Every structure is written in structure tokens, then in C-alpha cells.
Amino acid sequence: MTALADERILHSSPLRKLLGRPELGSVVGAAAVFLFFALAADSFLKASSLSTVLYASSTIGIMAVPVALLMIGGEFDLSAGVMVTSSALVSSMFSFQMTANVWVGVGVSLLVTLAVGAFNGFMLTRTRLPSFIITLGTFLMLTGMNLGFTKLISGTVSTKTIADMEGFPSAHDVFASTLTLGGVNFKITIVWWFALVALASWILLRTRAGNWIFAVGGNQDAARAVGVPVARTKIGLYMGVAFGAWISGQHLLFSYDVVQSGEGVGNELIYIIAAVIGGCLITGGLGSAVGSAVGAFIFGMTSKGIVFAEWNPDWFKFFLGAMLLLATLLNAWVRKRAEATK
């Protein structure tokens, strides 16, 4: 009897591997957007302009990376945007009210933000309710708490300045400093962004946890049947989103030293859009950290390219929506081509 070859060890051509990459469509789209604005705006190709684009991309990308992992795991987090603001508010108000070193506030903020992420994951796995309902509830609670606690403690809708407190300069260096390379200034958030992309890619492609993420996103019941810790995996993914929110929140705080309690509402959709443009399936089971980074880069190029081209920024949301539809259609076409080559 002729032994059948295991499909896992069959030779795969470079073309098949390329077409099978979830971020292929977003890379093609990013190249098209880059070329478009390079022709439409003379200043787009300047080094200083690239720095501005990368900064805009990084502020989205820091959150888009963990949101992409969560979507690969088959879930959403509608509280991600306001969680960034909550993280900044906790750090600022705790430091100010306790007259402590700001690093104490930063540490407390990390614990509180991770607790919110763990709460989302715990409620999801315990109640079996859709993540849309769970995180929508968290979104509304955080929005109310952000405003309520800020007005209760500060008397206004914004926090008090902490720029003169001990530890602020060093915290600013970690979360909001500017690096100069070749005479061009780059925000440190770009470093955070690249580091998170590298870490998330390693987790997805080189660890057992990465296999679990793809498994629970592809078929949760089947994953549970073969011993995948579904509940622990999903709680960990929500805590990953919380960690990204903590980094973004500290950047927000130490960039301006005060925080408006109403910020962040609506940003969760931008993070999801970046992940979808980057190749993540709405239904879970497919995507990559690199793809989310490319999606965030497309967002950054578009938001700043419109400014460099001196167009009316009122059209930005139109371009963003068009990119989302085009990227989704392109990703679907690429997946069909990949399946046809199998």
C-alpha cells in the first residue's frame, strides 16, 4: 500500500506561501497608498514627514497589535478606546492625590488596567455572552467612571498637572520622549510599537500560546476538545489589550501632563479597522501582528497624507471607510487565490 504523505510536510511553493499570508493584501494596499500620496503631496517623502506618519501610525499601532491578537482569537473589545483614557486618569489622579512619585501612579495604573482586561475575559468565559455585549457594558461603565471620578476628585473634566512631581522627567523619557536619528526626530512610541509587533509575532508563530490563539479563533469547541485552555487563552488576550491600553495611556499622560476625561471614545473602532485592513478575519482564526502594523501604517499615511496634500480633512473618514472596504475585498480575493493554489 502506498503511504499517503502528511499534508503538513508537503512541499509548498514560495507563491503559495506568499498568497497564504494574511497581511499580503494590506501590504499591497500600503504600497498603493504610499505611491498615491508620494505623487499627490511633494512634502510627503521628506524625512520629517515620514517621522510624523510613523508617529501617527504608532499611536494606533500600539493598540492595533493586541486588538489583532484578540480578533484572531475570535473576540472584540469595544472598551479598548476608553480604557486608554482610564489608564492615564488612574495614573495621574493617584499620583496627584497621594502626592507620590509618579512611578507609583504608573504602577497602580498598570494593575488597574490589567484588572479591567481580566474582568472582560472572565465575564466572557463565565457568562458565554458575546464579546460585543460584555465589552460594550465595560465601555459604558468606564466612560461614566472616567467622567464621574475626574469631576469628583478634580472638580473639572480634566486632571491636575503633574509635570512638577517627582519622577515625571524619567517617566516622560520612557513613554513620551523624542529620539533624534540622522537629524530627524522620532517619538519613542515608534519603538514601543515595533517592540510589540515583534513580541506578538513571536508569540503567534513560535509559542504554544500562539497555536492556542489560532485554535480558539478557528473553532472554540474543537480547541477545547483537544485540550486547549480556552478560558485562560481568552482572558490572556483581553489582558494583552489592557497592557497596550496602559502603554498608550501613559504616553497620553506624559505627553501633555493632563488628561481630558472624555477622550478615547470611538478609538476602539479605529483599532479594529487597522486590524481588519491588516488581514484579520472578523470571524477569527486568521491574521497577524505584522498585518495590524501595516494597517496602522495605512491609517497614519492617510491621516497625514491628506494634510500634506492640503486637502480638506473633512474627507478623512470617507477615505478611511473606502480603504476598509477595499482592503476587505482585496483580502478576500487573496484568500480565494491562496485556496485555489492548494
mmCIF file of C-alpha atoms in Angstrom:
data_model
loop_
_atom_site.group_PDB
_atom_site.id
_atom_site.type_symbol
_atom_site.label_atom_id
_atom_site.label_comp_id
_atom_site.label_asym_id
_atom_site.label_seq_id
_atom_site.Cartn_x
_atom_site.Cartn_y
_atom_site.Cartn_z
ATOM 1 C CA MET A 1 0.000 0.000 0.000
ATOM 2 C CA THR A 2 1.347 3.426 -0.887
ATOM 3 C CA ALA A 3 1.660 5.643 2.129
ATOM 4 C CA LEU A 4 -0.160 8.931 1.880
ATOM 5 C CA ALA A 5 2.031 11.962 2.559
ATOM 6 C CA ASP A 6 1.089 14.087 5.551
ATOM 7 C CA GLU A 7 -0.163 17.437 4.220
ATOM 8 C CA ARG A 8 1.922 19.203 6.890
ATOM 9 C CA ILE A 9 5.140 18.050 5.233
ATOM 10 C CA LEU A 10 4.152 18.517 1.628
ATOM 11 C CA HIS A 11 6.335 20.916 -0.311
ATOM 12 C CA SER A 12 4.795 24.365 -0.565
ATOM 13 C CA SER A 13 5.869 26.701 -3.341
ATOM 14 C CA PRO A 14 7.003 30.262 -2.487
ATOM 15 C CA LEU A 15 3.997 31.632 -4.394
ATOM 16 C CA ARG A 16 1.583 29.520 -2.362
ATOM 17 C CA LYS A 17 3.233 30.625 0.864
ATOM 18 C CA LEU A 18 3.060 34.272 -0.229
ATOM 19 C CA LEU A 19 -0.609 34.063 -1.209
ATOM 20 C CA GLY A 20 -1.352 32.375 2.091
ATOM 21 C CA ARG A 21 -0.050 35.287 4.151
ATOM 22 C CA PRO A 22 -2.981 37.216 5.726
ATOM 23 C CA GLU A 23 -1.146 40.548 5.503
ATOM 24 C CA LEU A 24 -0.450 40.328 1.753
ATOM 25 C CA GLY A 25 -3.487 42.416 0.811
ATOM 26 C CA SER A 26 -2.596 45.128 3.323
ATOM 27 C CA VAL A 27 0.996 45.304 2.066
ATOM 28 C CA VAL A 28 -0.256 45.813 -1.487
ATOM 29 C CA GLY A 29 -2.682 48.433 -0.199
ATOM 30 C CA ALA A 30 0.046 50.208 1.787
ATOM 31 C CA ALA A 31 2.268 50.383 -1.289
ATOM 32 C CA ALA A 32 -0.615 51.872 -3.278
ATOM 33 C CA VAL A 33 -1.407 54.472 -0.592
ATOM 34 C CA PHE A 34 2.274 55.396 -0.266
ATOM 35 C CA LEU A 35 2.668 55.844 -4.023
ATOM 36 C CA PHE A 36 -0.562 57.850 -4.210
ATOM 37 C CA PHE A 37 0.458 60.400 -1.573
ATOM 38 C CA ALA A 38 4.048 60.496 -2.842
ATOM 39 C CA LEU A 39 2.625 61.779 -6.135
ATOM 40 C CA ALA A 40 -0.107 63.953 -4.608
ATOM 41 C CA ALA A 41 1.984 65.741 -1.953
ATOM 42 C CA ASP A 42 5.522 66.981 -2.596
ATOM 43 C CA SER A 43 6.377 67.081 1.112
ATOM 44 C CA PHE A 44 5.224 63.512 1.779
ATOM 45 C CA LEU A 45 8.621 61.970 1.015
ATOM 46 C CA LYS A 46 10.577 64.245 3.350
ATOM 47 C CA ALA A 47 12.240 62.566 6.334
ATOM 48 C CA SER A 48 10.393 64.818 8.778
ATOM 49 C CA SER A 49 7.096 63.869 7.121
ATOM 50 C CA LEU A 50 7.932 60.172 7.445
ATOM 51 C CA SER A 51 8.578 60.737 11.144
ATOM 52 C CA THR A 52 5.162 62.364 11.510
ATOM 53 C CA VAL A 53 3.484 59.498 9.650
ATOM 54 C CA LEU A 54 5.235 56.894 11.797
ATOM 55 C CA TYR A 55 4.201 58.693 14.980
ATOM 56 C CA ALA A 56 0.557 58.816 13.883
ATOM 57 C CA SER A 57 0.794 55.139 12.939
ATOM 58 C CA SER A 58 2.390 54.149 16.246
ATOM 59 C CA THR A 59 -0.338 55.717 18.383
ATOM 60 C CA ILE A 60 -2.810 53.473 16.582
ATOM 61 C CA GLY A 61 -0.463 50.518 16.123
ATOM 62 C CA ILE A 62 0.323 50.072 19.825
ATOM 63 C CA MET A 63 -3.335 49.188 20.347
ATOM 64 C CA ALA A 64 -3.928 47.556 16.967
ATOM 65 C CA VAL A 65 -1.402 44.794 17.766
ATOM 66 C CA PRO A 66 -3.146 43.323 20.852
ATOM 67 C CA VAL A 67 -6.561 44.012 19.297
ATOM 68 C CA ALA A 68 -5.446 41.948 16.265
ATOM 69 C CA LEU A 69 -4.424 39.050 18.518
ATOM 70 C CA LEU A 70 -7.793 39.250 20.247
ATOM 71 C CA MET A 71 -9.584 39.197 16.879
ATOM 72 C CA ILE A 72 -7.520 36.206 15.760
ATOM 73 C CA GLY A 73 -8.835 34.575 18.939
ATOM 74 C CA GLY A 74 -12.369 35.303 17.739
ATOM 75 C CA GLU A 75 -13.334 38.195 20.042
ATOM 76 C CA PHE A 76 -13.741 42.005 20.129
ATOM 77 C CA ASP A 77 -13.074 44.677 22.730
ATOM 78 C CA LEU A 78 -15.241 47.788 22.428
ATOM 79 C CA SER A 79 -13.782 49.196 25.651
ATOM 80 C CA ALA A 80 -10.238 49.493 24.279
ATOM 81 C CA GLY A 81 -10.509 53.194 23.393
ATOM 82 C CA VAL A 82 -11.789 54.478 26.728
ATOM 83 C CA MET A 83 -9.505 52.053 28.582
ATOM 84 C CA VAL A 84 -6.560 54.090 27.302
ATOM 85 C CA THR A 85 -8.036 57.194 28.933
ATOM 86 C CA SER A 86 -8.865 55.276 32.116
ATOM 87 C CA SER A 87 -5.255 54.145 32.370
ATOM 88 C CA ALA A 88 -3.999 57.717 32.066
ATOM 89 C CA LEU A 89 -6.572 59.048 34.561
ATOM 90 C CA VAL A 90 -5.727 56.453 37.208
ATOM 91 C CA SER A 91 -2.008 57.167 36.905
ATOM 92 C CA SER A 92 -2.476 60.938 37.062
ATOM 93 C CA MET A 93 -5.069 61.155 39.846
ATOM 94 C CA PHE A 94 -3.422 58.558 42.073
ATOM 95 C CA SER A 95 -0.066 60.334 41.803
ATOM 96 C CA PHE A 96 -1.580 63.768 42.423
ATOM 97 C CA GLN A 97 -3.924 62.831 45.267
ATOM 98 C CA MET A 98 -1.407 60.649 47.077
ATOM 99 C CA THR A 99 1.420 63.147 46.390
ATOM 100 C CA ALA A 100 3.516 60.151 45.456
ATOM 101 C CA ASN A 101 6.253 59.665 42.914
ATOM 102 C CA VAL A 102 4.526 59.434 39.528
ATOM 103 C CA TRP A 103 6.005 55.959 39.049
ATOM 104 C CA VAL A 104 3.760 54.771 41.891
ATOM 105 C CA GLY A 105 0.774 56.023 39.898
ATOM 106 C CA VAL A 106 2.123 54.328 36.778
ATOM 107 C CA GLY A 107 2.384 51.016 38.651
ATOM 108 C CA VAL A 108 -1.102 51.302 40.126
ATOM 109 C CA SER A 109 -2.445 52.163 36.686
ATOM 110 C CA LEU A 110 -0.889 49.003 35.259
ATOM 111 C CA LEU A 111 -2.553 46.836 37.906
ATOM 112 C CA VAL A 112 -5.946 48.518 37.491
ATOM 113 C CA THR A 113 -5.846 48.358 33.689
ATOM 114 C CA LEU A 114 -4.852 44.678 33.678
ATOM 115 C CA ALA A 115 -7.690 44.031 36.136
ATOM 116 C CA VAL A 116 -10.164 45.597 33.683
ATOM 117 C CA GLY A 117 -8.835 43.337 30.927
ATOM 118 C CA ALA A 118 -9.078 40.289 33.172
ATOM 119 C CA PHE A 119 -12.648 41.306 34.081
ATOM 120 C CA ASN A 120 -13.615 41.391 30.395
ATOM 121 C CA GLY A 121 -12.120 37.974 29.782
ATOM 122 C CA PHE A 122 -13.581 36.454 32.963
ATOM 123 C CA MET A 123 -17.084 37.745 32.239
ATOM 124 C CA LEU A 124 -16.871 36.488 28.649
ATOM 125 C CA THR A 125 -15.820 32.964 29.589
ATOM 126 C CA ARG A 126 -18.177 32.703 32.579
ATOM 127 C CA THR A 127 -21.360 34.079 31.041
ATOM 128 C CA ARG A 128 -20.806 32.862 27.447
ATOM 129 C CA LEU A 129 -22.332 36.161 26.290
ATOM 130 C CA PRO A 130 -20.999 37.682 23.048
ATOM 131 C CA SER A 131 -17.893 39.836 23.494
ATOM 132 C CA PHE A 132 -19.829 42.668 21.858
ATOM 133 C CA ILE A 133 -22.232 42.782 24.831
ATOM 134 C CA ILE A 134 -19.597 42.265 27.528
ATOM 135 C CA THR A 135 -17.197 44.931 26.282
ATOM 136 C CA LEU A 136 -19.983 47.347 25.372
ATOM 137 C CA GLY A 137 -21.009 47.207 29.028
ATOM 138 C CA THR A 138 -17.406 47.822 30.082
ATOM 139 C CA PHE A 139 -17.166 50.687 27.592
ATOM 140 C CA LEU A 140 -20.203 52.400 29.120
ATOM 141 C CA MET A 141 -19.013 51.822 32.697
ATOM 142 C CA LEU A 142 -15.529 53.159 32.008
ATOM 143 C CA THR A 143 -16.916 56.178 30.155
ATOM 144 C CA GLY A 144 -19.095 57.058 33.144
ATOM 145 C CA MET A 145 -16.362 56.353 35.677
ATOM 146 C CA ASN A 146 -13.814 58.425 33.778
ATOM 147 C CA LEU A 147 -16.056 61.471 33.895
ATOM 148 C CA GLY A 148 -17.564 60.844 37.332
ATOM 149 C CA PHE A 149 -14.333 60.218 39.224
ATOM 150 C CA THR A 150 -12.484 63.035 37.455
ATOM 151 C CA LYS A 151 -15.142 65.605 38.370
ATOM 152 C CA LEU A 152 -15.416 64.189 41.902
ATOM 153 C CA ILE A 153 -11.691 64.338 42.584
ATOM 154 C CA SER A 154 -10.514 67.259 40.440
ATOM 155 C CA GLY A 155 -13.699 69.305 40.284
ATOM 156 C CA THR A 156 -13.373 69.588 36.497
ATOM 157 C CA VAL A 157 -13.425 67.288 33.469
ATOM 158 C CA SER A 158 -9.605 67.157 33.329
ATOM 159 C CA THR A 159 -6.894 66.128 35.751
ATOM 160 C CA LYS A 160 -4.474 68.449 37.539
ATOM 161 C CA THR A 161 -0.984 68.872 36.140
ATOM 162 C CA ILE A 162 1.674 66.514 37.478
ATOM 163 C CA ALA A 163 4.579 67.979 35.498
ATOM 164 C CA ASP A 164 6.291 69.250 38.656
ATOM 165 C CA MET A 165 6.089 65.965 40.546
ATOM 166 C CA GLU A 166 8.999 63.665 41.317
ATOM 167 C CA GLY A 167 9.615 61.020 38.668
ATOM 168 C CA PHE A 168 7.853 62.892 35.873
ATOM 169 C CA PRO A 169 11.029 63.513 33.784
ATOM 170 C CA SER A 170 12.067 59.851 33.822
ATOM 171 C CA ALA A 171 8.523 58.667 33.071
ATOM 172 C CA HIS A 172 8.353 61.163 30.225
ATOM 173 C CA ASP A 173 11.584 59.707 28.833
ATOM 174 C CA VAL A 174 10.105 56.193 28.851
ATOM 175 C CA PHE A 175 6.667 56.968 27.441
ATOM 176 C CA ALA A 176 6.803 60.279 25.576
ATOM 177 C CA SER A 177 10.379 61.245 24.715
ATOM 178 C CA THR A 178 11.762 62.126 21.295
ATOM 179 C CA LEU A 179 14.754 60.347 19.749
ATOM 180 C CA THR A 180 16.948 62.022 17.150
ATOM 181 C CA LEU A 181 18.382 59.873 14.357
ATOM 182 C CA GLY A 182 20.209 61.445 11.429
ATOM 183 C CA GLY A 183 18.874 64.863 12.339
ATOM 184 C CA VAL A 184 15.252 63.626 12.274
ATOM 185 C CA ASN A 185 13.107 63.426 15.407
ATOM 186 C CA PHE A 186 11.218 60.221 16.134
ATOM 187 C CA LYS A 187 8.790 59.656 19.011
ATOM 188 C CA ILE A 188 9.569 56.781 21.354
ATOM 189 C CA THR A 189 6.090 55.360 20.724
ATOM 190 C CA ILE A 190 7.513 54.084 17.431
ATOM 191 C CA VAL A 191 9.965 51.946 19.430
ATOM 192 C CA TRP A 192 7.136 50.662 21.647
ATOM 193 C CA TRP A 193 5.108 49.854 18.528
ATOM 194 C CA PHE A 194 7.886 47.901 16.796
ATOM 195 C CA ALA A 195 8.672 46.039 20.033
ATOM 196 C CA LEU A 196 5.039 44.974 20.449
ATOM 197 C CA VAL A 197 4.849 43.809 16.828
ATOM 198 C CA ALA A 198 7.988 41.705 17.325
ATOM 199 C CA LEU A 199 6.719 40.267 20.622
ATOM 200 C CA ALA A 200 3.263 39.470 19.247
ATOM 201 C CA SER A 201 4.738 37.857 16.121
ATOM 202 C CA TRP A 202 6.966 35.673 18.264
ATOM 203 C CA ILE A 203 4.002 34.630 20.412
ATOM 204 C CA LEU A 204 1.833 33.792 17.395
ATOM 205 C CA LEU A 205 4.450 31.955 15.359
ATOM 206 C CA ARG A 206 6.872 30.451 17.867
ATOM 207 C CA THR A 207 4.952 29.565 21.018
ATOM 208 C CA ARG A 208 2.273 27.135 22.144
ATOM 209 C CA ALA A 209 0.150 30.102 23.202
ATOM 210 C CA GLY A 210 0.126 31.241 19.572
ATOM 211 C CA ASN A 211 -1.277 27.884 18.498
ATOM 212 C CA TRP A 212 -3.950 28.233 21.173
ATOM 213 C CA ILE A 213 -4.936 31.700 19.895
ATOM 214 C CA PHE A 214 -5.438 30.450 16.338
ATOM 215 C CA ALA A 215 -7.237 27.361 17.606
ATOM 216 C CA VAL A 216 -9.808 29.165 19.777
ATOM 217 C CA GLY A 217 -10.439 31.656 16.980
ATOM 218 C CA GLY A 218 -10.888 28.958 14.359
ATOM 219 C CA ASN A 219 -13.136 26.600 16.313
ATOM 220 C CA GLN A 220 -13.525 27.097 20.039
ATOM 221 C CA ASP A 221 -15.314 23.801 20.729
ATOM 222 C CA ALA A 222 -12.783 21.767 18.754
ATOM 223 C CA ALA A 223 -9.928 23.549 20.538
ATOM 224 C CA ARG A 224 -11.440 22.735 23.927
ATOM 225 C CA ALA A 225 -11.887 19.116 22.886
ATOM 226 C CA VAL A 226 -8.155 18.698 22.202
ATOM 227 C CA GLY A 227 -7.132 20.273 25.495
ATOM 228 C CA VAL A 228 -6.612 23.939 24.626
ATOM 229 C CA PRO A 229 -7.236 26.121 27.726
ATOM 230 C CA VAL A 230 -9.858 28.303 26.027
ATOM 231 C CA ALA A 231 -10.830 30.389 29.052
ATOM 232 C CA ARG A 232 -7.230 31.101 30.052
ATOM 233 C CA THR A 233 -6.305 31.985 26.482
ATOM 234 C CA LYS A 234 -9.140 34.477 26.085
ATOM 235 C CA ILE A 235 -8.523 36.098 29.457
ATOM 236 C CA GLY A 236 -4.865 36.460 28.484
ATOM 237 C CA LEU A 237 -5.830 38.100 25.183
ATOM 238 C CA TYR A 238 -8.015 40.658 26.949
ATOM 239 C CA MET A 239 -5.204 41.379 29.385
ATOM 240 C CA GLY A 240 -2.950 41.897 26.352
ATOM 241 C CA VAL A 241 -5.327 44.590 25.096
ATOM 242 C CA ALA A 242 -5.252 46.124 28.577
ATOM 243 C CA PHE A 243 -1.446 46.176 28.519
ATOM 244 C CA GLY A 244 -1.490 48.036 25.206
ATOM 245 C CA ALA A 245 -4.031 50.470 26.684
ATOM 246 C CA TRP A 246 -1.709 51.065 29.623
ATOM 247 C CA ILE A 247 1.220 51.954 27.349
ATOM 248 C CA SER A 248 -0.971 54.254 25.239
ATOM 249 C CA GLY A 249 -2.466 55.841 28.347
ATOM 250 C CA GLN A 250 0.919 56.634 29.843
ATOM 251 C CA HIS A 251 2.013 58.180 26.562
ATOM 252 C CA LEU A 252 -1.111 60.333 26.569
ATOM 253 C CA LEU A 253 -0.488 61.459 30.144
ATOM 254 C CA PHE A 254 3.235 62.179 29.910
ATOM 255 C CA SER A 255 2.914 63.924 26.551
ATOM 256 C CA TYR A 256 0.526 66.555 27.907
ATOM 257 C CA ASP A 257 0.718 66.025 31.733
ATOM 258 C CA VAL A 258 -3.076 66.496 31.970
ATOM 259 C CA VAL A 259 -5.852 64.227 30.674
ATOM 260 C CA GLN A 260 -9.360 65.061 29.485
ATOM 261 C CA SER A 261 -11.816 62.517 30.891
ATOM 262 C CA GLY A 262 -13.866 62.305 27.684
ATOM 263 C CA GLU A 263 -11.035 61.244 25.381
ATOM 264 C CA GLY A 264 -10.790 57.850 23.705
ATOM 265 C CA VAL A 265 -14.435 57.353 22.760
ATOM 266 C CA GLY A 266 -14.576 55.948 19.225
ATOM 267 C CA ASN A 267 -10.905 54.974 19.035
ATOM 268 C CA GLU A 268 -11.795 51.317 19.544
ATOM 269 C CA LEU A 269 -13.252 51.284 16.037
ATOM 270 C CA ILE A 270 -10.004 52.665 14.623
ATOM 271 C CA TYR A 271 -8.031 49.846 16.262
ATOM 272 C CA ILE A 272 -10.420 47.263 14.836
ATOM 273 C CA ILE A 273 -10.257 48.887 11.391
ATOM 274 C CA ALA A 274 -6.451 48.755 11.444
ATOM 275 C CA ALA A 275 -6.558 45.048 12.327
ATOM 276 C CA VAL A 276 -9.131 44.263 9.622
ATOM 277 C CA ILE A 277 -7.216 46.224 6.984
ATOM 278 C CA GLY A 278 -4.174 44.221 8.098
ATOM 279 C CA GLY A 279 -5.863 40.926 7.252
ATOM 280 C CA CYS A 280 -7.629 39.842 10.446
ATOM 281 C CA LEU A 281 -10.870 37.969 9.885
ATOM 282 C CA ILE A 282 -13.955 39.291 11.683
ATOM 283 C CA THR A 283 -14.838 35.679 12.471
ATOM 284 C CA GLY A 284 -11.399 34.896 13.955
ATOM 285 C CA GLY A 285 -8.747 32.299 13.230
ATOM 286 C CA LEU A 286 -6.708 34.329 10.731
ATOM 287 C CA GLY A 287 -4.462 37.377 10.939
ATOM 288 C CA SER A 288 -1.029 38.552 12.006
ATOM 289 C CA ALA A 289 0.687 41.181 14.138
ATOM 290 C CA VAL A 290 2.616 42.429 11.111
ATOM 291 C CA GLY A 291 -0.659 42.889 9.260
ATOM 292 C CA SER A 292 -2.033 45.059 12.064
ATOM 293 C CA ALA A 293 1.119 47.175 11.866
ATOM 294 C CA VAL A 294 0.640 47.618 8.121
ATOM 295 C CA GLY A 295 -2.998 48.550 8.735
ATOM 296 C CA ALA A 296 -1.940 51.167 11.289
ATOM 297 C CA PHE A 297 0.673 52.469 8.833
ATOM 298 C CA ILE A 298 -2.004 52.864 6.149
ATOM 299 C CA PHE A 299 -4.077 54.797 8.662
ATOM 300 C CA GLY A 300 -1.107 57.035 9.524
ATOM 301 C CA MET A 301 -0.254 57.674 5.877
ATOM 302 C CA THR A 302 -3.842 58.588 5.083
ATOM 303 C CA SER A 303 -4.399 60.875 8.071
ATOM 304 C CA LYS A 304 -1.187 62.816 7.495
ATOM 305 C CA GLY A 305 -1.088 62.483 3.710
ATOM 306 C CA ILE A 306 -4.332 64.436 3.461
ATOM 307 C CA VAL A 307 -2.718 67.217 5.500
ATOM 308 C CA PHE A 308 0.467 67.224 3.394
ATOM 309 C CA ALA A 309 -1.605 67.327 0.224
ATOM 310 C CA GLU A 310 -3.515 70.297 1.693
ATOM 311 C CA TRP A 311 -6.883 68.653 1.142
ATOM 312 C CA ASN A 312 -9.989 69.237 3.215
ATOM 313 C CA PRO A 313 -9.605 66.951 6.286
ATOM 314 C CA ASP A 314 -13.388 66.599 6.423
ATOM 315 C CA TRP A 315 -12.962 63.881 3.789
ATOM 316 C CA PHE A 316 -10.702 61.775 6.004
ATOM 317 C CA LYS A 317 -13.459 59.461 7.287
ATOM 318 C CA PHE A 318 -14.584 58.897 3.688
ATOM 319 C CA PHE A 319 -11.089 57.748 2.686
ATOM 320 C CA LEU A 320 -10.862 55.594 5.818
ATOM 321 C CA GLY A 321 -14.167 53.876 5.051
ATOM 322 C CA ALA A 322 -13.191 53.346 1.411
ATOM 323 C CA MET A 323 -9.867 51.809 2.486
ATOM 324 C CA LEU A 324 -11.660 49.464 4.881
ATOM 325 C CA LEU A 325 -13.972 48.183 2.138
ATOM 326 C CA LEU A 326 -11.201 47.893 -0.449
ATOM 327 C CA ALA A 327 -8.856 46.142 1.971
ATOM 328 C CA THR A 328 -11.562 43.668 2.988
ATOM 329 C CA LEU A 329 -12.362 42.879 -0.646
ATOM 330 C CA LEU A 330 -8.655 42.546 -1.501
ATOM 331 C CA ASN A 331 -8.048 40.246 1.469
ATOM 332 C CA ALA A 332 -10.984 38.074 0.418
ATOM 333 C CA TRP A 333 -9.604 37.851 -3.124
ATOM 334 C CA VAL A 334 -6.146 36.931 -1.858
ATOM 335 C CA ARG A 335 -7.590 34.156 0.333
ATOM 336 C CA LYS A 336 -9.531 32.756 -2.605
ATOM 337 C CA ARG A 337 -6.386 32.761 -4.729
ATOM 338 C CA ALA A 338 -4.496 31.025 -1.927
ATOM 339 C CA GLU A 339 -7.177 28.327 -1.648
ATOM 340 C CA ALA A 340 -7.165 27.853 -5.422
ATOM 341 C CA THR A 341 -3.428 27.072 -5.401
ATOM 342 C CA LYS A 342 -3.772 24.319 -2.808
#
